[in-house]
Coordinates of C-alpha atoms in Angstrom, one line a residue:
X11 CA -61.9 95.0 -8.0
X12 CA -61.9 92.3 -10.7
X13 CA -58.3 93.3 -11.8
X14 CA -57.2 92.9 -8.2
X15 CA -58.9 89.5 -7.8
X16 CA -57.3 88.2 -11.0
X17 CA -53.8 89.3 -9.9
X18 CA -54.3 87.6 -6.6
X19 CA -55.5 84.4 -8.3
X20 CA -52.4 84.4 -10.6
X21 CA -50.1 84.7 -7.5
X22 CA -51.7 81.6 -5.9
X23 CA -51.2 79.7 -9.2
X24 CA -47.5 80.6 -9.2
X25 CA -47.1 79.5 -5.5
X26 CA -48.8 76.2 -6.3
X27 CA -46.4 75.6 -9.2
X28 CA -43.4 76.4 -7.1
X29 CA -44.5 73.9 -4.5
X30 CA -44.9 71.2 -7.2
X31 CA -41.5 71.6 -8.7
X32 CA -39.4 72.0 -5.5
X33 CA -37.7 68.7 -4.5
X34 CA -39.1 67.5 -1.2
X35 CA -35.8 66.2 0.4
X36 CA -34.6 68.9 2.8
X37 CA -36.4 67.5 5.8
X38 CA -35.4 63.9 5.0
X39 CA -31.6 64.9 4.8
X40 CA -31.9 66.8 8.0
X41 CA -33.4 63.8 9.7
X42 CA -30.6 61.5 8.4
X43 CA -27.8 63.8 9.4
X44 CA -29.3 64.3 12.8
X45 CA -29.4 60.6 13.5
X46 CA -26.0 59.7 12.0
X47 CA -23.1 60.4 14.4
X48 CA -19.7 58.7 14.3
X49 CA -18.3 58.0 17.8
X50 CA -16.2 55.5 19.8
X51 CA -14.8 54.9 23.2
X52 CA -11.7 53.2 24.5
X53 CA -10.5 51.5 27.7
X54 CA -7.2 50.1 28.8
X55 CA -6.7 46.4 29.2
X56 CA -3.2 47.2 30.5
X57 CA -0.6 49.9 30.0
X58 CA -0.1 49.1 26.3
X59 CA -3.2 47.3 25.1
X60 CA -6.2 49.3 24.4
X61 CA -9.8 48.1 23.7
X62 CA -11.9 50.2 21.2
X63 CA -15.7 50.1 21.2
X64 CA -17.8 51.5 18.3
X65 CA -20.6 53.9 19.6
X66 CA -21.8 55.3 16.3
X67 CA -25.5 56.2 16.1
X68 CA -27.8 55.9 13.1
X69 CA -27.9 53.7 10.1
X70 CA -24.5 52.7 8.7
X71 CA -22.8 49.7 7.3
X72 CA -19.0 50.1 7.3
X73 CA -16.3 51.3 9.9
X74 CA -12.7 52.0 9.0
X75 CA -10.3 52.3 12.0
X76 CA -6.9 54.0 12.0
X77 CA -5.3 53.4 15.3
X78 CA -2.4 55.8 14.8
X79 CA 0.3 53.2 15.3
X80 CA 0.5 52.0 11.7
X81 CA -2.4 49.5 12.2
X82 CA -5.7 49.9 10.3
X83 CA -8.8 47.8 10.2
X84 CA -12.1 47.8 8.2
X85 CA -15.2 46.0 9.6
X86 CA -18.9 45.8 9.1
X87 CA -19.6 44.4 12.6
X88 CA -21.1 47.2 14.7
X89 CA -20.6 45.4 18.0
X90 CA -17.0 44.1 17.5
X91 CA -14.6 45.4 20.1
X92 CA -11.1 45.8 18.7
X93 CA -7.9 45.6 20.7
X94 CA -4.6 47.1 19.5
X95 CA -1.1 47.2 21.0
X96 CA 1.0 50.3 21.5
X97 CA 4.5 49.3 22.5
X98 CA 5.9 52.8 22.9
X99 CA 4.8 55.7 25.1
X100 CA 3.3 58.7 23.3
X101 CA 0.1 60.3 22.1
X102 CA -1.7 58.5 19.3
X103 CA -4.5 60.0 17.2
X104 CA -7.1 57.4 16.5
X105 CA -9.7 57.9 13.8
X106 CA -13.0 56.1 13.1
X107 CA -14.5 56.7 9.6
X108 CA -18.1 55.5 9.2
X109 CA -20.1 55.1 6.0
X110 CA -23.9 55.1 6.1
X111 CA -26.4 53.5 3.7
X112 CA -26.5 56.6 1.5
X113 CA -22.6 56.4 1.2
X114 CA -22.2 59.5 3.3
X115 CA -19.0 59.4 5.4
X116 CA -18.5 60.8 8.8
X117 CA -15.5 60.5 11.0
X118 CA -14.3 61.2 14.6
X119 CA -10.8 61.4 16.0
X120 CA -9.6 61.1 19.5
X121 CA -6.1 61.1 21.1
X122 CA -5.1 58.0 23.1
X123 CA -2.3 58.6 25.6
X124 CA 0.2 55.8 26.3
X125 CA 2.3 56.5 29.4
X126 CA 4.5 53.4 29.4
X127 CA 6.9 52.0 26.9
X128 CA 6.6 48.2 26.8
X129 CA 8.8 47.5 23.8
X130 CA 10.8 49.7 21.5
X131 CA 13.7 48.9 19.1
X132 CA 16.4 51.5 19.1
X133 CA 20.2 51.7 18.9
X134 CA 23.1 54.1 19.2
X135 CA 26.0 54.7 16.9
X136 CA 29.6 55.8 17.6
X137 CA 32.2 56.4 14.9
X138 CA 35.7 55.3 15.9
X139 CA 37.8 58.5 15.8
X140 CA 41.0 56.6 15.3
X141 CA 39.6 54.4 12.6
X142 CA 36.7 56.3 11.1
X143 CA 35.6 53.5 8.8
X144 CA 34.5 51.5 11.9
X145 CA 31.2 52.3 13.7
X146 CA 30.3 50.9 17.1
X147 CA 26.6 49.8 17.3
X148 CA 24.8 49.4 20.6
X149 CA 21.4 47.9 21.0
X150 CA 19.4 50.3 23.3
X151 CA 16.0 48.6 22.8
X152 CA 13.5 48.6 25.6
X153 CA 11.6 45.5 26.7
X154 CA 11.8 41.8 26.3
X155 CA 12.1 40.5 22.7
X156 CA 12.5 37.0 21.3
X157 CA 15.3 37.8 18.9
X158 CA 16.9 40.6 16.9
X159 CA 19.4 41.1 14.1
X160 CA 21.5 43.9 12.6
X161 CA 21.4 44.5 8.9
X162 CA 24.0 46.6 6.9
X163 CA 26.1 46.2 3.8
X164 CA 24.4 42.9 2.8
X165 CA 25.4 41.5 6.2
X166 CA 23.2 40.1 8.9
X167 CA 24.4 39.7 12.5
X168 CA 22.0 38.0 14.9
X169 CA 21.5 38.5 18.7
X170 CA 24.6 40.6 19.4
X171 CA 23.8 43.6 21.7
X172 CA 27.0 45.3 20.5
X173 CA 28.7 44.9 17.2
X174 CA 31.3 46.8 15.0
X175 CA 30.2 47.8 11.5
X176 CA 32.9 48.3 8.9
X177 CA 32.3 50.7 6.0
X178 CA 35.4 50.8 3.7
X179 CA 34.1 53.5 1.3
X180 CA 33.0 57.0 1.7
X181 CA 29.3 57.5 1.5
X182 CA 26.0 57.1 3.4
X183 CA 25.0 53.7 4.6
X184 CA 21.7 52.4 6.1
X185 CA 21.9 50.4 9.3
X186 CA 18.8 48.6 10.5
X187 CA 18.0 46.8 13.8
X188 CA 15.1 44.4 13.5
X189 CA 13.5 42.9 16.7
X190 CA 10.8 40.2 16.9
X191 CA 8.3 39.8 19.8
X192 CA 5.5 37.2 19.8
X193 CA 5.7 36.9 16.0
X194 CA 5.6 40.6 15.3
X195 CA 8.5 42.6 13.8
X196 CA 9.8 46.0 15.0
X197 CA 12.4 48.0 13.2
X198 CA 14.7 50.9 13.8
X199 CA 16.8 52.5 11.0
X200 CA 19.6 55.1 10.9
X201 CA 21.9 56.4 8.2
X202 CA 25.7 56.4 8.8
X203 CA 27.9 58.9 6.9
X204 CA 31.5 57.9 6.2
X205 CA 33.9 60.6 5.2
X206 CA 36.7 58.8 3.4
X207 CA 37.8 55.5 1.8
X208 CA 39.8 53.0 3.8
X209 CA 43.1 52.9 1.9
X210 CA 44.0 49.5 3.5
X211 CA 40.8 47.8 2.6
X212 CA 42.3 45.4 0.1
X213 CA 44.9 44.1 2.5
X214 CA 42.4 43.6 5.3
X215 CA 40.5 40.9 3.5
X216 CA 41.1 37.4 4.8
X217 CA 41.2 34.0 3.1
X218 CA 37.8 32.3 3.5
X219 CA 38.0 29.5 0.9
X220 CA 40.6 27.9 -1.4
X221 CA 41.2 24.9 -3.5
X222 CA 44.9 24.1 -4.0
X223 CA 44.1 20.9 -6.0
X224 CA 45.8 18.6 -3.5
X225 CA 45.3 14.9 -3.9
X226 CA 44.8 13.1 -7.2
X227 CA 41.2 14.0 -8.2
X228 CA 38.9 17.0 -8.5
X229 CA 37.3 17.6 -5.0
X230 CA 33.6 17.0 -5.5
X231 CA 32.9 18.8 -2.3
X232 CA 33.8 22.0 -4.2
X233 CA 33.1 21.2 -7.8
X234 CA 30.6 19.5 -10.1
X235 CA 31.3 18.3 -13.6
X236 CA 28.9 19.8 -16.2
X237 CA 28.6 17.4 -19.1
X238 CA 27.3 17.3 -22.7
X239 CA 27.6 19.1 -26.0
X240 CA 25.0 21.3 -27.7
X241 CA 27.0 24.5 -28.1
X242 CA 26.5 25.9 -24.5
X243 CA 24.8 29.0 -26.0
X244 CA 27.9 29.9 -28.1
X245 CA 27.9 27.3 -30.9
X246 CA 30.9 25.6 -29.3
X247 CA 32.0 22.2 -30.6
X248 CA 33.3 20.4 -27.6
X249 CA 31.6 17.7 -25.6
X250 CA 32.2 18.1 -21.8
X251 CA 33.0 14.9 -20.1
X252 CA 32.5 13.8 -16.5
X253 CA 36.2 13.9 -15.6
X254 CA 37.9 12.2 -18.5
X255 CA 39.5 15.5 -19.5
X256 CA 40.5 16.7 -16.0
X257 CA 43.5 15.5 -13.9
X258 CA 44.9 16.6 -10.6
X259 CA 48.5 15.9 -9.9
X260 CA 51.3 17.7 -7.9
X261 CA 48.9 20.4 -6.8
X262 CA 47.8 21.3 -10.4
X263 CA 44.4 20.9 -12.0
X264 CA 44.8 20.2 -15.7
X265 CA 41.8 20.6 -18.1
X266 CA 42.6 19.2 -21.5
X267 CA 40.8 19.7 -24.8
X268 CA 41.3 16.8 -27.1
X269 CA 40.4 16.1 -30.7
X270 CA 38.1 13.2 -31.5
X271 CA 38.0 13.6 -35.3
X272 CA 38.8 16.2 -38.0
X273 CA 35.2 17.1 -38.9
X274 CA 35.0 20.3 -36.8
X275 CA 31.4 19.7 -35.9
X276 CA 29.7 19.3 -32.4
X277 CA 31.4 16.3 -30.7
X278 CA 34.6 16.5 -32.7
X279 CA 36.4 17.6 -29.4
X280 CA 36.1 16.7 -25.7
X281 CA 37.0 18.9 -22.7
X282 CA 36.0 19.6 -19.1
X283 CA 33.8 22.2 -17.4
X284 CA 33.6 22.3 -13.6
X285 CA 31.4 24.6 -11.4
X286 CA 31.0 25.3 -7.7
X287 CA 27.2 26.0 -8.0
X288 CA 25.4 25.0 -4.8
X289 CA 28.8 24.2 -3.1
X290 CA 30.9 27.3 -3.0
X291 CA 29.2 30.6 -3.7
X292 CA 30.2 34.1 -2.7
X293 CA 29.1 37.7 -2.6
X294 CA 31.9 40.3 -2.7
X295 CA 35.5 39.7 -2.0
X296 CA 38.8 39.3 -3.8
X297 CA 38.8 36.3 -6.1
X298 CA 42.2 35.1 -7.4
X299 CA 43.0 32.2 -9.7
X300 CA 46.6 31.3 -10.7
X301 CA 46.7 29.6 -14.1
X302 CA 48.6 28.9 -17.3
X303 CA 46.7 29.1 -20.6
X304 CA 46.6 26.9 -23.7
X305 CA 47.4 28.1 -27.2
X306 CA 46.3 27.8 -30.8
X307 CA 43.6 29.0 -33.1
X308 CA 40.2 27.7 -32.0
X309 CA 40.9 27.3 -28.3
X310 CA 38.8 29.3 -25.8
X311 CA 39.6 28.9 -22.1
X312 CA 37.7 30.8 -19.4
X313 CA 37.8 31.5 -15.7
X314 CA 34.5 33.1 -14.7
X315 CA 31.5 33.3 -12.4
X316 CA 27.7 33.2 -12.8
X317 CA 24.8 34.4 -10.5
X318 CA 23.6 31.5 -8.3
X319 CA 20.0 32.6 -9.1
X320 CA 20.4 31.8 -12.8
X321 CA 17.8 29.1 -12.5
X322 CA 15.1 31.7 -11.6
X323 CA 16.4 34.9 -13.0
X324 CA 17.9 33.6 -16.2
X325 CA 20.9 34.9 -18.1
X326 CA 22.1 37.7 -18.3
X327 CA 19.8 39.0 -15.5
X328 CA 21.7 36.8 -13.0
X329 CA 25.0 38.6 -13.9
X330 CA 28.2 37.1 -15.3
X331 CA 31.7 38.0 -14.2
X332 CA 34.4 36.9 -16.7
X333 CA 37.6 37.1 -14.7
X334 CA 39.7 35.9 -17.6
X335 CA 38.9 34.8 -21.1
X336 CA 41.4 33.9 -23.8
X337 CA 40.9 33.2 -27.5
X338 CA 43.8 31.4 -29.2
X339 CA 43.8 33.5 -32.4
X340 CA 44.7 36.5 -30.3
X341 CA 47.8 35.3 -28.4
X342 CA 49.1 37.1 -25.4
X343 CA 45.8 39.1 -24.9
X344 CA 43.6 38.4 -21.9
X345 CA 40.1 39.7 -21.5
X346 CA 37.8 40.7 -18.6
X347 CA 34.1 41.3 -19.1
X348 CA 30.9 41.9 -17.2
X349 CA 27.5 40.8 -18.6
X350 CA 24.2 42.1 -17.4
X351 CA 20.7 42.9 -18.6
X352 CA 22.0 46.3 -19.5
X353 CA 24.7 44.9 -21.7
X354 CA 25.6 41.4 -22.6
X355 CA 27.4 39.3 -25.3
X356 CA 29.1 41.7 -27.7
X357 CA 27.6 44.6 -25.7
X358 CA 29.1 43.5 -22.4
X359 CA 31.4 45.9 -20.4
X360 CA 35.0 44.7 -20.9
X361 CA 38.6 45.5 -21.6
X362 CA 41.7 43.6 -22.7
X363 CA 45.3 43.5 -21.6
X364 CA 48.6 42.3 -23.2
X365 CA 50.2 39.5 -21.2
X366 CA 53.2 38.2 -23.2
X367 CA 53.8 35.0 -21.2
X368 CA 50.1 34.0 -20.7
X369 CA 50.7 30.6 -22.5
X370 CA 54.2 30.0 -21.1
X371 CA 53.9 31.0 -17.4
X372 CA 51.4 30.9 -14.5
X373 CA 49.7 34.3 -13.8
X374 CA 47.2 35.4 -11.2
X375 CA 43.8 36.5 -12.6
X376 CA 41.8 38.4 -10.1
X377 CA 38.7 40.5 -9.4
X378 CA 38.3 42.8 -6.5
X379 CA 34.5 42.9 -6.1
X380 CA 32.8 45.3 -3.6
X381 CA 29.3 46.9 -3.4
X382 CA 30.8 49.9 -5.2
X383 CA 32.8 48.4 -8.1
X384 CA 34.6 45.5 -9.7
X385 CA 38.3 45.8 -10.5
X386 CA 39.9 43.1 -12.7
X387 CA 43.6 42.6 -12.6
X388 CA 46.5 40.3 -13.5
X389 CA 49.2 39.4 -10.9
X390 CA 48.6 42.4 -8.7
X391 CA 45.8 45.0 -8.1
X392 CA 47.9 47.7 -9.8
X393 CA 47.8 45.8 -13.2
X394 CA 44.2 46.7 -13.9
X395 CA 42.6 44.9 -16.9
X396 CA 39.1 46.4 -16.5
X397 CA 37.0 48.5 -14.0
X398 CA 33.2 48.2 -13.8
X399 CA 31.4 50.8 -11.6
X400 CA 28.1 52.1 -12.8
X401 CA 27.4 55.4 -11.1
X402 CA 23.7 54.8 -10.9
X403 CA 23.3 51.1 -10.0
X404 CA 20.1 49.4 -11.0
X405 CA 18.9 45.8 -11.1
X406 CA 19.7 45.8 -14.8
X407 CA 23.3 47.0 -14.6
X408 CA 24.2 45.7 -11.1
X409 CA 22.8 42.3 -10.2
X410 CA 26.0 41.8 -8.3
X411 CA 24.7 42.0 -4.7
X412 CA 23.9 38.3 -4.7
X413 CA 26.0 35.1 -4.6
X414 CA 28.0 33.9 -7.6
X415 CA 29.7 30.6 -8.3
X416 CA 32.9 29.7 -10.2
X417 CA 33.3 28.1 -13.6
X418 CA 36.6 26.7 -15.1
X419 CA 36.4 25.4 -18.6
X420 CA 38.2 25.1 -22.0
X421 CA 35.9 25.4 -25.0
X422 CA 36.7 24.7 -28.6
X423 CA 35.4 26.8 -31.5
X424 CA 32.2 28.8 -30.9
X425 CA 31.1 32.3 -31.8
X426 CA 34.2 33.9 -30.4
X427 CA 36.8 31.2 -29.9
X428 CA 36.2 29.9 -33.4
X429 CA 35.8 33.2 -35.2
X430 CA 38.9 32.5 -37.2
X431 CA 38.5 28.8 -37.5
X432 CA 40.1 25.9 -35.7
X433 CA 43.6 24.6 -36.2
X434 CA 43.3 20.8 -35.7
X435 CA 47.0 20.4 -35.5
X436 CA 47.2 22.1 -32.0
X437 CA 45.5 19.4 -30.0
X438 CA 45.7 18.4 -27.2
X439 CA 45.7 21.7 -25.4
X440 CA 45.5 22.3 -21.7
X441 CA 44.7 25.0 -19.1
X442 CA 46.6 24.4 -15.8
X443 CA 45.3 25.8 -12.6
X444 CA 47.4 26.1 -9.5
X445 CA 44.7 27.4 -7.1
X446 CA 41.4 29.2 -6.6
X447 CA 41.2 31.6 -3.6
X448 CA 38.6 33.9 -2.1
X449 CA 39.3 36.6 0.4
X450 CA 36.5 38.4 2.3
X451 CA 35.9 40.7 5.3
X452 CA 35.8 38.8 8.5

């Protein structure tokens, strides 16, 4: 009997110990879960505007809404009613996620059915079978909108219900139609596949700007004189003047480099540098300049372009297009070079070409610049000086989807032009320019 009593006593002790060490939270958790229920209701203001009302029960502090139409909202106001707009007919899954004071999360999802399309941006495409580089675009949007615009190939066409898009090269192109309504933006995108290049693309470009240097002075509606010395980043020795070294006569612009003294130091020479920055800037096209070049060791004429965003992007991130450069100690050799963040200065992408009458005769120096490549040439597109076409274009190697402006100048000395010294007996030396012309798609 005593043994039985001791055993029973020991069992009661064990039970008491288990009660003491067991956490007392099961009932509390059940009570919290039972009173914490995420829920909401909705009602239609009209066919496309829906009002949502939070009906969550229990203690909580944050609500996160996903309305299924790309709009989300987070709030801590339990009584706030939220209205959202569904422009297109369809079924939309709306989710409310609620967080309680213990950071527990519960959610509820419901489907809202929109029967009426109030506003939807859409368009159709039709490739011209006779001219398969042309695509007819038709705006098929539903509803009233304030404005819309087409976007493709760096072009923007506004408020035209139908338009013809031209894609000169084989490949896949993105076309976007953007509509605006009551300050909101709606977009539709499609990809267009073009099977072959347009062999007549070059000849289809039309003249959009030219300066034939008529009159008796540089046209300041097109050009600005850049002045001063200081080397211009290349340790050049000329001082650029405000027109003293440039003349216009009989349809020819003449930029003349002159010697001031024999010291061969900064300021020992004067010349001219003119730019079209802020006045004539272009993205893509066929740029042609007809010119006759100076001669002699130490001279360095150039016909080139710089990114219009150089003030914000800096060089070489803005991109530089050297249509023609010439250093006098290499007579009858013209150079074409591209400078980018991926390669600049001596690491720029360039090539040279022999041109035996560069100093004696006028020649056309051109670049055919598209979104695919740049082809530099002399006199005709068949006489290629250099081709630049990175297969994988990045912002580092192809900053050339933005406007560039022209520069015409004659430098003296410098890192390249003066690499073999300067012959002071050659001065004055002049570059003559017959015209500058730009052809683009119309």
